[in-house]
Short mmCIF file of C-alpha atoms in Angstrom, two decimals:
data_model
loop_
_atom_site.label_atom_id
_atom_site.label_comp_id
_atom_site.label_asym_id
_atom_site.label_seq_id
_atom_site.Cartn_x
_atom_site.Cartn_y
_atom_site.Cartn_z
CA MET A 1 101.33 58.36 -156.35
CA ASP A 2 97.81 59.32 -155.13
CA ASP A 3 98.66 62.50 -153.24
CA ASP A 4 95.26 62.75 -151.50
CA ALA A 5 95.56 59.24 -150.11
CA LEU A 6 99.24 59.68 -149.24
CA LEU A 7 98.68 62.95 -147.35
CA LEU A 8 95.49 61.93 -145.53
CA ASP A 9 96.59 58.39 -144.74
CA LEU A 10 99.96 59.68 -143.52
CA VAL A 11 98.51 62.11 -140.96
CA ASN A 12 96.02 59.40 -139.90
CA SER A 13 98.68 56.66 -139.64
CA ARG A 14 99.37 57.09 -135.91
CA LEU A 15 96.48 56.95 -133.45
CA VAL A 16 96.45 56.51 -129.68
CA THR A 17 93.43 54.72 -128.23
CA ASP A 18 93.11 54.06 -124.50
CA GLY A 19 96.86 54.48 -124.10
CA ARG A 20 97.63 52.02 -126.92
CA VAL A 21 99.59 53.42 -129.88
CA ASP A 22 98.67 52.13 -133.32
CA ASP A 23 101.43 53.39 -135.62
CA GLU A 24 101.39 52.11 -139.18
CA LEU A 25 104.92 53.49 -139.63
CA GLY A 26 106.23 52.23 -136.29
CA ASP A 27 108.12 49.26 -137.69
CA ASP A 28 110.62 49.88 -140.54
CA THR A 29 109.41 46.94 -142.64
CA ALA A 30 105.72 47.81 -142.17
CA ALA A 31 106.48 51.47 -142.92
CA ALA A 32 108.29 50.59 -146.15
CA ASP A 33 105.36 48.39 -147.16
CA TRP A 34 102.92 51.21 -146.28
CA LEU A 35 104.85 53.64 -148.51
CA ARG A 36 105.01 51.05 -151.31
CA ARG A 37 101.22 50.54 -151.15
CA HIS A 38 100.79 54.32 -151.47
CA GLY A 39 103.03 54.45 -154.55
CA ALA A 40 105.76 56.35 -152.73
CA PRO A 41 109.49 55.65 -152.65
CA HIS A 42 110.10 53.26 -149.77
CA GLY A 43 113.78 53.02 -148.88
CA PRO A 44 115.05 53.60 -145.33
CA GLU A 45 115.57 57.33 -145.95
CA HIS A 46 111.99 57.61 -147.23
CA VAL A 47 110.61 55.85 -144.14
CA GLU A 48 112.40 58.31 -141.86
CA ASP A 49 111.25 61.24 -144.01
CA ALA A 50 107.62 60.04 -143.83
CA ARG A 51 107.75 59.80 -140.03
CA THR A 52 109.33 63.23 -139.70
CA VAL A 53 106.96 65.03 -142.07
CA ARG A 54 103.99 63.30 -140.42
CA ALA A 55 104.96 64.70 -137.01
CA ALA A 56 105.43 68.18 -138.50
CA LEU A 57 102.11 68.15 -140.35
CA VAL A 58 100.13 66.80 -137.40
CA ALA A 59 101.56 69.55 -135.19
CA LEU A 60 100.74 72.18 -137.83
CA LEU A 61 97.21 70.87 -138.42
CA ARG A 62 96.54 70.82 -134.66
CA ASP A 63 97.76 74.42 -134.36
CA SER A 64 100.71 73.52 -132.15
CA ALA A 65 103.37 74.49 -134.73
CA ALA A 66 103.88 77.34 -137.18
CA VAL A 67 103.95 76.79 -140.92
CA SER A 68 107.74 77.19 -140.79
CA VAL A 69 107.86 73.61 -139.44
CA LEU A 70 107.58 72.59 -143.12
CA ASP A 71 110.66 74.58 -144.20
CA PRO A 72 113.01 71.56 -144.41
CA TRP A 73 110.89 70.12 -147.23
CA VAL A 74 110.08 73.40 -148.96
CA THR A 75 113.74 74.36 -149.19
CA ALA A 76 114.64 70.88 -150.48
CA MET A 77 112.11 70.93 -153.35
CA ARG A 78 113.82 70.96 -156.75
CA ARG A 79 112.57 70.38 -160.27
CA THR A 80 114.59 70.51 -163.42
CA ALA A 81 113.46 70.61 -167.01
CA GLU A 82 114.46 68.09 -169.64
CA LEU A 83 113.84 68.57 -173.32
CA ALA A 84 112.88 65.48 -175.29
CA ASP A 85 111.51 64.80 -178.78
CA ASP A 86 107.95 64.89 -177.40
CA GLY A 87 108.40 68.14 -175.46
CA LEU A 88 109.46 69.46 -172.11
CA HIS A 89 109.37 67.19 -169.04
CA TRP A 90 109.83 68.22 -165.43
CA VAL A 91 112.04 65.93 -163.37
CA ASP A 92 111.90 65.82 -159.58
CA ALA A 93 115.40 66.57 -158.32
CA THR A 94 114.43 66.74 -154.63
CA PRO A 95 116.97 64.83 -152.53
CA PRO A 96 115.74 61.28 -151.74
CA ASP A 97 115.72 61.89 -147.99
CA ARG A 98 113.12 64.67 -148.47
CA ARG A 99 111.14 63.31 -151.43
CA VAL A 100 108.15 61.82 -149.57
CA GLY A 101 107.85 64.88 -147.36
CA ALA A 102 108.15 67.29 -150.28
CA THR A 103 105.34 65.49 -152.11
CA VAL A 104 103.10 65.59 -149.05
CA VAL A 105 103.91 69.25 -148.29
CA GLU A 106 103.20 70.22 -151.90
CA HIS A 107 99.80 68.57 -151.69
CA TRP A 108 99.10 70.15 -148.29
CA ALA A 109 99.85 73.55 -149.86
CA ALA A 110 97.38 72.88 -152.67
CA LEU A 111 94.66 72.41 -150.03
CA GLN A 112 95.13 75.90 -148.57
CA ASP A 113 93.09 78.81 -149.88
CA SER A 114 93.96 82.49 -150.07
CA GLY A 115 91.72 83.24 -147.08
CA GLY A 116 93.77 81.07 -144.75
CA THR A 117 91.22 78.25 -144.68
CA SER A 118 92.50 74.75 -145.13
CA ARG A 119 90.65 71.86 -146.71
CA ILE A 120 92.59 69.44 -144.52
CA ARG A 121 91.86 69.68 -140.83
CA PRO A 122 91.24 67.63 -137.68
CA CYS A 123 87.88 65.95 -137.16
CA ALA A 124 85.67 68.18 -134.98
CA ALA A 125 84.72 65.33 -132.63
CA HIS A 126 86.46 66.03 -129.33
CA ASP A 127 87.52 62.42 -128.86
CA CYS A 128 88.73 61.76 -132.43
CA GLN A 129 92.30 62.01 -133.69
CA HIS A 130 91.56 61.63 -137.41
CA PHE A 131 91.99 64.29 -140.06
CA LEU A 132 89.79 64.89 -143.10
CA ILE A 133 90.04 66.54 -146.49
CA ASP A 134 86.93 68.61 -147.16
CA ARG A 135 86.01 68.64 -150.84
CA SER A 136 82.56 70.18 -150.27
CA ARG A 137 81.74 73.44 -152.02
CA ALA A 138 81.08 75.24 -148.73
CA ASN A 139 84.20 73.76 -147.10
CA ASN A 140 82.25 73.16 -143.89
CA ARG A 141 82.58 69.41 -143.34
CA ARG A 142 83.27 68.77 -139.67
CA TRP A 143 83.77 65.04 -139.18
CA HIS A 144 86.10 62.56 -140.79
CA SER A 145 83.20 60.09 -140.85
CA MET A 146 79.52 60.89 -140.56
CA GLU A 147 78.83 57.26 -139.68
CA THR A 148 81.02 57.36 -136.58
CA CYS A 149 81.95 60.81 -135.33
CA GLY A 150 79.11 62.76 -136.95
CA ASN A 151 76.36 60.52 -135.61
CA ARG A 152 77.98 60.29 -132.18
CA GLU A 153 78.34 64.10 -131.90
CA LYS A 154 74.78 64.71 -133.12
CA SER A 155 73.48 62.16 -130.61
CA ARG A 156 75.40 63.89 -127.78
CA ARG A 157 73.91 67.27 -128.71
CA HIS A 158 70.41 65.80 -128.95
CA TYR A 159 70.79 64.11 -125.57
CA ALA A 160 72.05 67.36 -124.00
CA ARG A 161 69.09 69.32 -125.45
CA THR A 162 66.64 66.65 -124.28
CA ARG A 163 68.07 66.66 -120.75
CA ALA A 164 68.10 70.47 -120.65
CA GLY A 165 64.47 70.54 -121.80
CA ALA A 166 63.45 67.95 -119.23
CA ALA A 167 65.24 69.85 -116.47
CA ASP A 168 63.50 73.10 -117.44
CA GLY A 169 60.06 71.48 -117.34
CA ASP A 170 60.42 69.28 -114.23
CA GLY A 171 59.47 70.42 -110.79
CA ASP A 172 57.98 73.78 -111.75
CA ARG A 173 54.25 73.43 -111.87
CA SER A 174 53.39 76.90 -110.55
CA GLY A 175 51.83 77.92 -113.83
CA ASP A 176 50.09 74.60 -114.31
CA SER A 177 46.31 74.85 -113.78
CA SER A 178 46.19 71.25 -112.68
CA ALA A 179 48.29 72.01 -109.63
CA THR A 180 46.25 72.18 -106.48
CA GLY A 181 47.27 74.34 -103.73
#
């Protein structure tokens, strides 16, 4: 299971645009197929777990819930050791109804640093609902996509600066030597 893709795609799997909800996990069959494509278990209990952990993570990432919202998955996480001829193997013993969520929460935790900064966060564009995982060294990526949100936000700032500059220069010709008076 590609944990990066599972985590990021999960929190980005429900978007609302102009009042229309696009939820990739909205239908049970589509949700099971979505989990299957992401290499995750995909039974009915896994579908429900994916929806529930998605809601918890989105609330946490948008600062509308405390980290304790993830407790149901953290307390369910279990691994046991098995000894085999080729060495020690760790076996996931997390209950099936928490397995998808536990995987996603574990990966979310790996993206947190000791300073309280997360590498997964909402896109900085005010009108975007997407999340991003920042793998840059400086951890200062702002937009989920430079091609869409980044360019749009930079254009807005440029337009605002241009308008502010034009407003400052228009109509005040008192210091202009070409003004006659």
